[in-house]
PDB file of C-alpha atoms in Angstrom:
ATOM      1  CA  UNK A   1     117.374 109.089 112.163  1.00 68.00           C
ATOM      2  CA  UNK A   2     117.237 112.075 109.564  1.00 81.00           C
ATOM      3  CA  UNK A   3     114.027 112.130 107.844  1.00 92.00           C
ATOM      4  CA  UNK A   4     112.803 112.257 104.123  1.00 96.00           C
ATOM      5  CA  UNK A   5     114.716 115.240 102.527  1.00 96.00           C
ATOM      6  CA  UNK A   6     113.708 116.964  99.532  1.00 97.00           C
ATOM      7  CA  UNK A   7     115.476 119.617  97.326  1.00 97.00           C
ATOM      8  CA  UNK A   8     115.065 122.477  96.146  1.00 97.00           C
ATOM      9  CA  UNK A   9     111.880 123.963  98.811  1.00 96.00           C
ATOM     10  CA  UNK A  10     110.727 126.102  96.092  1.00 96.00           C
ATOM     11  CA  UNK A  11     111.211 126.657  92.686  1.00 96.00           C
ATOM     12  CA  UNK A  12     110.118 129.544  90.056  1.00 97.00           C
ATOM     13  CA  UNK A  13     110.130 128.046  86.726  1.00 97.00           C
ATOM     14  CA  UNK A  14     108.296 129.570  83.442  1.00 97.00           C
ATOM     15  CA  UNK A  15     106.385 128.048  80.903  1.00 97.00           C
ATOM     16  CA  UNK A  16     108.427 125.370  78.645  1.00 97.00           C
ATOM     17  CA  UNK A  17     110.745 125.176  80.960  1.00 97.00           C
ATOM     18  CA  UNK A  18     111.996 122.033  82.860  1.00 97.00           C
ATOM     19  CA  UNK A  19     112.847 121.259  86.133  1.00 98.00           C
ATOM     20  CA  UNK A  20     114.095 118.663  88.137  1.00 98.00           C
ATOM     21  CA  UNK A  21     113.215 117.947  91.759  1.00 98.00           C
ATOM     22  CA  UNK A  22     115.215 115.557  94.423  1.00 98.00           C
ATOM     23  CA  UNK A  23     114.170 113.274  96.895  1.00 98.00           C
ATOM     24  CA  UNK A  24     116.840 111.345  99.944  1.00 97.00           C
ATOM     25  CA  UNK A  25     114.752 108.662 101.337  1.00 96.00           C
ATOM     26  CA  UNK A  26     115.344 107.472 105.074  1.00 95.00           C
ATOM     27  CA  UNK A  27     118.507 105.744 105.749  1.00 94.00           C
ATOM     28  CA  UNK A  28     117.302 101.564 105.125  1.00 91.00           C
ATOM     29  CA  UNK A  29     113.995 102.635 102.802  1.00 91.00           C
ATOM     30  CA  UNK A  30     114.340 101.521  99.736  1.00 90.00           C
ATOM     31  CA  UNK A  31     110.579 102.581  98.542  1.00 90.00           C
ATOM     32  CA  UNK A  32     110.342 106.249  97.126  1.00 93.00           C
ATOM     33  CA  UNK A  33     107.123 107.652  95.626  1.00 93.00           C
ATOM     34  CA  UNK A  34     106.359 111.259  94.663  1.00 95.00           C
ATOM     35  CA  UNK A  35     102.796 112.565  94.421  1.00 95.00           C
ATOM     36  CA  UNK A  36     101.564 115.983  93.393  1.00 97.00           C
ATOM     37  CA  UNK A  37      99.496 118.273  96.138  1.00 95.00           C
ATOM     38  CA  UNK A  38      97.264 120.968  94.161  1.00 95.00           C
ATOM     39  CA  UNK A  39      94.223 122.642  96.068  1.00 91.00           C
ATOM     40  CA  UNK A  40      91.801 121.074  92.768  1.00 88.00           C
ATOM     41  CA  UNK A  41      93.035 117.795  92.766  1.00 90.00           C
ATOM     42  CA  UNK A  42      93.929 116.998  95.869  1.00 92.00           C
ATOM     43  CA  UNK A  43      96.863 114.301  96.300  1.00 93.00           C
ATOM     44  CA  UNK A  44      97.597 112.682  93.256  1.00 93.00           C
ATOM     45  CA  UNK A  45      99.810 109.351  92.724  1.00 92.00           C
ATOM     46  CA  UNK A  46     102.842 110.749  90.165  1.00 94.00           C
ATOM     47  CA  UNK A  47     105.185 107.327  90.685  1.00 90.00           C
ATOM     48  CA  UNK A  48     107.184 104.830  92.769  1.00 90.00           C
ATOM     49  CA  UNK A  49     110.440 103.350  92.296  1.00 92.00           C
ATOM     50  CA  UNK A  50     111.673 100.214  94.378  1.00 89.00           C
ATOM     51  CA  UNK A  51     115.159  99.076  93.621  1.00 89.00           C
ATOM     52  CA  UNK A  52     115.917 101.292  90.941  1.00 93.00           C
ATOM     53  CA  UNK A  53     112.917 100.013  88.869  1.00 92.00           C
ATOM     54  CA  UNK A  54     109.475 102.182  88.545  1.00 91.00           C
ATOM     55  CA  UNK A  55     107.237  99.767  89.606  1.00 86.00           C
ATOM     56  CA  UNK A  56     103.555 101.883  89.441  1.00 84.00           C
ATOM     57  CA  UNK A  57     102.858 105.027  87.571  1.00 88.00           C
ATOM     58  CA  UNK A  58      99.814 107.538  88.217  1.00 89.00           C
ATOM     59  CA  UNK A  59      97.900 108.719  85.407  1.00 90.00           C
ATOM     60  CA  UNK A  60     100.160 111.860  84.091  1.00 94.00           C
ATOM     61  CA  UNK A  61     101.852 112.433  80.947  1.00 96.00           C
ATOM     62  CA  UNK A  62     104.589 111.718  79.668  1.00 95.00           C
ATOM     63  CA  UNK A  63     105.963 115.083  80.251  1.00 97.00           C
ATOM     64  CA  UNK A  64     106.347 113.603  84.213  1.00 97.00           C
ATOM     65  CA  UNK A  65     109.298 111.243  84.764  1.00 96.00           C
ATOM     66  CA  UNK A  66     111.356 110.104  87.236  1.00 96.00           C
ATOM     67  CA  UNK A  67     114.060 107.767  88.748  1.00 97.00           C
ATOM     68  CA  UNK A  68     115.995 105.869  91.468  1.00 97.00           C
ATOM     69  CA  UNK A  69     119.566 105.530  91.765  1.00 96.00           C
ATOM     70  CA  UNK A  70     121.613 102.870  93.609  1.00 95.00           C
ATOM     71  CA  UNK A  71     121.108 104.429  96.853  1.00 94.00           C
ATOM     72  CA  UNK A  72     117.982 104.862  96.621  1.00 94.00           C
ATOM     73  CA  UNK A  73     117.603 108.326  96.345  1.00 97.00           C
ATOM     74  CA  UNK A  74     115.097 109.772  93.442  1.00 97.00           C
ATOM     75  CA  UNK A  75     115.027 112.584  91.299  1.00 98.00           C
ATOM     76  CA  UNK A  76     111.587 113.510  89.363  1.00 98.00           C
ATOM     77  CA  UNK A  77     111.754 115.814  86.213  1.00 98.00           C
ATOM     78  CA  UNK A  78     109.126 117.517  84.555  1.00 97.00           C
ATOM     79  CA  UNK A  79     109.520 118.949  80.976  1.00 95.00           C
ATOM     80  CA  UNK A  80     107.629 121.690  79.090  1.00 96.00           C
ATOM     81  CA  UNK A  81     106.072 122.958  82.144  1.00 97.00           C
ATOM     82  CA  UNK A  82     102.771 123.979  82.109  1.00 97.00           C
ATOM     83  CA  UNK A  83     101.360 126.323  84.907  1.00 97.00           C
ATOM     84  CA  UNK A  84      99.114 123.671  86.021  1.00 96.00           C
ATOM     85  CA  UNK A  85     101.824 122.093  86.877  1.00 97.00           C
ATOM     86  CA  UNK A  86     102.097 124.366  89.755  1.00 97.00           C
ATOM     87  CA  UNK A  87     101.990 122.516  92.455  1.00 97.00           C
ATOM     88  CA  UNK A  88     103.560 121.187  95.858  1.00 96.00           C
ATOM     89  CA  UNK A  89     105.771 117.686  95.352  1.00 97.00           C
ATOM     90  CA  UNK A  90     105.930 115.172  97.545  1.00 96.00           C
ATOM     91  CA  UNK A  91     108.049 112.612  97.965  1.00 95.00           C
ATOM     92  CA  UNK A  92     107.427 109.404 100.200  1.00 93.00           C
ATOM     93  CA  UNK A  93     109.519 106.571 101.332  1.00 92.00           C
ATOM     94  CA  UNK A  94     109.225 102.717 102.896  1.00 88.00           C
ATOM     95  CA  UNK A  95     110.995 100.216 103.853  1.00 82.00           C
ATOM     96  CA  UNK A  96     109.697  98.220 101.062  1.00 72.00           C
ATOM     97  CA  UNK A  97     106.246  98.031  98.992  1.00 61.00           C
ATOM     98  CA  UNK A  98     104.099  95.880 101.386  1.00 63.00           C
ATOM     99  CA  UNK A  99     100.424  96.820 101.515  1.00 62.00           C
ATOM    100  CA  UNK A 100     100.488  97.649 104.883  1.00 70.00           C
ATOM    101  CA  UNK A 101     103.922  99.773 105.604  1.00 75.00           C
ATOM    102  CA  UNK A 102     103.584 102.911 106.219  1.00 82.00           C
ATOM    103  CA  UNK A 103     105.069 106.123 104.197  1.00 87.00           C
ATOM    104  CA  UNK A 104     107.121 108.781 105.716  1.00 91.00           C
ATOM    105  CA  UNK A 105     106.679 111.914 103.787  1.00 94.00           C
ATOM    106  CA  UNK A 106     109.714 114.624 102.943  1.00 95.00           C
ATOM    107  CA  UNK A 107     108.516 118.268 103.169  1.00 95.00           C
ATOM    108  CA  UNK A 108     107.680 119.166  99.641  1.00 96.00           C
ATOM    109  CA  UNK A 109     109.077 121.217  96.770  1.00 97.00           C
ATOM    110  CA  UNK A 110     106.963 124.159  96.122  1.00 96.00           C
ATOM    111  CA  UNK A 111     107.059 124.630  92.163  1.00 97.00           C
ATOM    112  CA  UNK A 112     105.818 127.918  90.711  1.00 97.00           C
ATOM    113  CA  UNK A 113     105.055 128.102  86.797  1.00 97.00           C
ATOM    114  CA  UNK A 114     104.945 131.569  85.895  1.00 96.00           C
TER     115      UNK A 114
ATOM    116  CA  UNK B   1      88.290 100.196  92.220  1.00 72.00           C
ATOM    117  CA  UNK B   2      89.646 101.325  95.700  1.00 81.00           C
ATOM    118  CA  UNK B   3      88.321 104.579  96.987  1.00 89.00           C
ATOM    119  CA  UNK B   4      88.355 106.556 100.464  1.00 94.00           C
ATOM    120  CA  UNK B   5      85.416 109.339 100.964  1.00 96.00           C
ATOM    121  CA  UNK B   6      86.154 112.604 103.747  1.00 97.00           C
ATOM    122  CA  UNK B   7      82.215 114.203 103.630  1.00 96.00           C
ATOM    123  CA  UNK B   8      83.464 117.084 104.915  1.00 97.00           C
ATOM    124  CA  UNK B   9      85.753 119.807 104.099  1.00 96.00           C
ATOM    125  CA  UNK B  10      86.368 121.729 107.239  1.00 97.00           C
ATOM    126  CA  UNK B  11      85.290 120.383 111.018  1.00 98.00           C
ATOM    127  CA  UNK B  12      85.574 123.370 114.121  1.00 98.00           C
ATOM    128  CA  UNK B  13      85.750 122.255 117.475  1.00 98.00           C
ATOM    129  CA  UNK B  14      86.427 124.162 120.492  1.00 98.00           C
ATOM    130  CA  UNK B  15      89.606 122.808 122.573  1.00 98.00           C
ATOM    131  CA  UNK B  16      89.088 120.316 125.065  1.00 97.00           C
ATOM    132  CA  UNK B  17      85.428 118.861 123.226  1.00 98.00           C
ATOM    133  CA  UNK B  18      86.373 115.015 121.542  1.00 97.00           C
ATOM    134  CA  UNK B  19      87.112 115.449 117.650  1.00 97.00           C
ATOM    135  CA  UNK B  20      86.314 113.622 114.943  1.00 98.00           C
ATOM    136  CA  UNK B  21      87.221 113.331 111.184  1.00 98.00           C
ATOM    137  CA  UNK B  22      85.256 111.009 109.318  1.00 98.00           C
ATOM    138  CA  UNK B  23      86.385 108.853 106.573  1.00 98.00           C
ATOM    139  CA  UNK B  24      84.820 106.026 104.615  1.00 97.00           C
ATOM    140  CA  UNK B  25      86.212 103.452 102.332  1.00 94.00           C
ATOM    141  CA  UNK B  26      85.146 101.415  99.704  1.00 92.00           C
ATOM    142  CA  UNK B  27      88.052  98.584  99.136  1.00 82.00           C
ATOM    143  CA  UNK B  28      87.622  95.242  97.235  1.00 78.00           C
ATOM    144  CA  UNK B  29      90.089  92.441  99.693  1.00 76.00           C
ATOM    145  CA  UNK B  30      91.152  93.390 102.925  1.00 78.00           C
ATOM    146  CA  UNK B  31      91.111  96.857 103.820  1.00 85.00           C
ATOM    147  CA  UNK B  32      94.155  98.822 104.855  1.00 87.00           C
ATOM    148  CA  UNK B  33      93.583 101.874 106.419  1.00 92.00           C
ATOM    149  CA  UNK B  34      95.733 104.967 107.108  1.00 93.00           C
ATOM    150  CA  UNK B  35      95.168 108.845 108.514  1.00 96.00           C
ATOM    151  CA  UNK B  36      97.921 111.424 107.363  1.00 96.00           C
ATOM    152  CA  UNK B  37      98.047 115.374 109.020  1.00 97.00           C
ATOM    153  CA  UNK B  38      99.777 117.490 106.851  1.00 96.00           C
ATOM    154  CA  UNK B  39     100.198 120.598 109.013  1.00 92.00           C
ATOM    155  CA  UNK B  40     100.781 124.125 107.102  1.00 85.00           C
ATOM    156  CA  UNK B  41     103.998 124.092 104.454  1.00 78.00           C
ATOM    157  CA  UNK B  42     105.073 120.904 106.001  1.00 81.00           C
ATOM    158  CA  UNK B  43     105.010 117.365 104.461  1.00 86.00           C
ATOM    159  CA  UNK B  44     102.377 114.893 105.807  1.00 92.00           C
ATOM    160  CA  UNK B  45     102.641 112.521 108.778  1.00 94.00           C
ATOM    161  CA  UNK B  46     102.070 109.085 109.739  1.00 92.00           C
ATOM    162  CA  UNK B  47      99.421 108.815 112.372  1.00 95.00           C
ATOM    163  CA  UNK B  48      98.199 105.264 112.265  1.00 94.00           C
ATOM    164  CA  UNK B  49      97.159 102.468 110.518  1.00 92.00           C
ATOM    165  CA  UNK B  50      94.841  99.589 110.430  1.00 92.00           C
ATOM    166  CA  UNK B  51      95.510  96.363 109.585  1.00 86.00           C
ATOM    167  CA  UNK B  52      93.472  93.717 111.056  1.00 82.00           C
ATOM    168  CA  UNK B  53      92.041  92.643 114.812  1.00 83.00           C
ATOM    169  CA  UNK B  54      91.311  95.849 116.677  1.00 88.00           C
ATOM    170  CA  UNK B  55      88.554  97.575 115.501  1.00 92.00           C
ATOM    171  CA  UNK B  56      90.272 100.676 117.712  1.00 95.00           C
ATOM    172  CA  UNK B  57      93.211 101.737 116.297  1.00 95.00           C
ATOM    173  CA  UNK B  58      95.581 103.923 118.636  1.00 95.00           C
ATOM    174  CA  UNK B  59      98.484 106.269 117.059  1.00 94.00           C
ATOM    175  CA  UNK B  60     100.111 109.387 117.480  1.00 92.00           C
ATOM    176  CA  UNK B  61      99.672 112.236 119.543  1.00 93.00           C
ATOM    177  CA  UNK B  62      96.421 110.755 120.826  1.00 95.00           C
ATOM    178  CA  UNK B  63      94.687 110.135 117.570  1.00 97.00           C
ATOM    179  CA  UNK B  64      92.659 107.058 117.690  1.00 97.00           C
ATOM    180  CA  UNK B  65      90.959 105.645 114.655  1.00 97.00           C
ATOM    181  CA  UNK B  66      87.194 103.518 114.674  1.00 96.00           C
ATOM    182  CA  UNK B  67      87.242 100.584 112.081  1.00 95.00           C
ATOM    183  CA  UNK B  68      83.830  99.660 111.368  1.00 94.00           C
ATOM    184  CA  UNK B  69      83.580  97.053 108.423  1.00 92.00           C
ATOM    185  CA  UNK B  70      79.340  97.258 108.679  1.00 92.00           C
ATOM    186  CA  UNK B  71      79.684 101.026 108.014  1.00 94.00           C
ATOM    187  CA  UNK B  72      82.767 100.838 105.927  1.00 94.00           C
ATOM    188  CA  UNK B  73      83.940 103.547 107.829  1.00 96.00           C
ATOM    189  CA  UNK B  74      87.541 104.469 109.464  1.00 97.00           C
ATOM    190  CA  UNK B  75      86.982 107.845 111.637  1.00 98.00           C
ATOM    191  CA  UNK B  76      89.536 109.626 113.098  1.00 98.00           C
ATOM    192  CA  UNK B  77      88.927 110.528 116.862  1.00 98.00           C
ATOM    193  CA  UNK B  78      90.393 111.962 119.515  1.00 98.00           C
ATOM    194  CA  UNK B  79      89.031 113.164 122.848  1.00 97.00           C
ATOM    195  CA  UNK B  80      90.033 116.505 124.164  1.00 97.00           C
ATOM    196  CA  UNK B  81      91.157 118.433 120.912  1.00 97.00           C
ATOM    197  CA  UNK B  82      93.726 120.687 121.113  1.00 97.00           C
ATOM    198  CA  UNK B  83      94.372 124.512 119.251  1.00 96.00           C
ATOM    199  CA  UNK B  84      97.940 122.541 117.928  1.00 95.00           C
ATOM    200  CA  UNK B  85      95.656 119.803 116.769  1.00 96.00           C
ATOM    201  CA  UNK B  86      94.325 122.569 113.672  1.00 96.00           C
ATOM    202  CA  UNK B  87      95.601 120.669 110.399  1.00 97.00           C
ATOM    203  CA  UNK B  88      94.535 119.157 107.327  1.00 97.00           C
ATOM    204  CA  UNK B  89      93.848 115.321 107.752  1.00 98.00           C
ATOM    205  CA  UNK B  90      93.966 113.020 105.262  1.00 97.00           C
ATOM    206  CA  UNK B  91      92.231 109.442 104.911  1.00 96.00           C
ATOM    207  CA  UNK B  92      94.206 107.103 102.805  1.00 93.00           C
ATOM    208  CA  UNK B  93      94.500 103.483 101.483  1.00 89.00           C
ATOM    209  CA  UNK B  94      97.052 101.313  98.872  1.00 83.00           C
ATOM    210  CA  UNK B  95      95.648 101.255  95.400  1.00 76.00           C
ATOM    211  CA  UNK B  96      96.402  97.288  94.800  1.00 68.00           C
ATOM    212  CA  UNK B  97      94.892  94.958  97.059  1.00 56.00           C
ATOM    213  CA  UNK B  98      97.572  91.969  96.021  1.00 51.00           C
ATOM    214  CA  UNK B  99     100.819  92.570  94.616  1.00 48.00           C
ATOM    215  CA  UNK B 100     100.617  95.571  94.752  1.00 52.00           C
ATOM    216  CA  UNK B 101     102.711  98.522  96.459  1.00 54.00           C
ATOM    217  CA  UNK B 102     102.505 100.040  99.470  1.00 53.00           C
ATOM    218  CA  UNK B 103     103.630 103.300  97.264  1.00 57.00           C
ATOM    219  CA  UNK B 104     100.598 103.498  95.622  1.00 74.00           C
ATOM    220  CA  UNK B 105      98.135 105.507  97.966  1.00 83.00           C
ATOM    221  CA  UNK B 106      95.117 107.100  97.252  1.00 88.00           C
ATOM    222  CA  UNK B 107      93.765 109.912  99.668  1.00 93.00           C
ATOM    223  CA  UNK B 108      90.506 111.577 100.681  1.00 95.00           C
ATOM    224  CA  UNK B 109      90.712 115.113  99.548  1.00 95.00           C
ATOM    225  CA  UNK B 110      91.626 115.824 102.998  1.00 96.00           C
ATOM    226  CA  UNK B 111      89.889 117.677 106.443  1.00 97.00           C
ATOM    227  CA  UNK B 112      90.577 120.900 107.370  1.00 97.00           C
ATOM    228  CA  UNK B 113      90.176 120.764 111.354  1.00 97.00           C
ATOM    229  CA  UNK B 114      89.957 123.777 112.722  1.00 97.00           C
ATOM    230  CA  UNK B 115      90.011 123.989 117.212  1.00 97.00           C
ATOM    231  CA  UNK B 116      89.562 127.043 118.730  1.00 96.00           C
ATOM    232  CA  UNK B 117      90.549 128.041 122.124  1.00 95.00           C
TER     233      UNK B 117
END
């Protein structure tokens, strides 16, 4: 079974910009959630979509958005790029949103805001 | 609200000596527990979970996990580590307690495990 898949691996953007980032969830998962990897912060909560519907949002701002299409895969975008916004994505999926499933985790785009 | 604690950054151990990774919790309902490894420019991985009735939790490449509700504690454990085991590990738990999504994790800031031949 092919795993999460994420697109591009790395990106060089520069300030202003915007970008958009791609997610393919496992074949049957119909959870996908992205989070944000930076050496400050840690792992932070960006969003998840189930059924093409956002159903929990992380505190970011506006500038962060994202969505599901019918097959579940998910694209995030990010506009007027910042270089904190440097960072390593991550995108999860799940078989569904109960508490207890677990996620299975693509490799990451590696953004770069120059 | 829901929060999960890692005390420390970086834990060295010398191959073949038991491992640990400590992680504590502090959860309003029942807690659900997970550890993540998240090995260099790579994505993280499942290890295990716990749910409820075993206080020792068994996963992946010999991980085992120590529920301890007293202690509010969830440490990650293993007992002969090995120089492939060197990762980051990462404590984590759902944000809602009902109704709410799986999706919606929150992590420790993550262990840096470190084995040396």
């Amino acid at each position: 079974k092919a795993g999460v898949t994420q697109t591009p691996r790395y990106l060089i953007k520069t300030r202003g910009q915007q970008v958009t980032l791609s997610c393919s969830p496992i074949s049957g998962h119909r959870s996908v959630s992205w989070y944000q990897q930076t050496p400050g912060q840690g792992l932070q909560f960006l969003f998840e979509y189930f059924s093409e519907t956002q159903r929990n949002k992380g505190n970011f701002p506006g500038r962060f958005s994202g969505r599901q299409f019918s097959n579940s895969r998910s694209e995030m975008n990010v506009s007027t790029l910042e270089l904190g916004d440097s960072a390593l994505y991550l995108c999860a999926s799940s078989r569904s949103t109960g508490l207890v499933n677990e996620q299975f985790f693509g490799p990451g785009t590696r953004l770069t805001v120059l | 609200a829901q929060s999960v604690a890692q005390p420390e950054d970086q834990v060295n151990v010398a191959e073949g000596n038991p491992l640990t990774v400590k992680c504590t919790y502090s959860v309003s309902g029942n807690p659900y527990l997970f550890w993540y490894v998240q090995y260099p420019n790579r994505g993280l991985q499942f290890l295990l979970k716990y749910i409820t009735g075993d206080n020792l939790v068994k996963g992946s490449y010999g991980f085992e996990a120590e529920f301890n509700k007293s202690q509010t504690s969830f440490h990650l454990k293993k007992p002969s580590a090995l120089v492939s085991d060197s990762a980051l590990y990462f404590c984590a738990a759902p944000r809602g307690t009902y109704g709410g999504s799986q999706g919606n994790l929150i992590f420790g800031k993550g262990t840096k495990l470190s084995v040396k031949p």
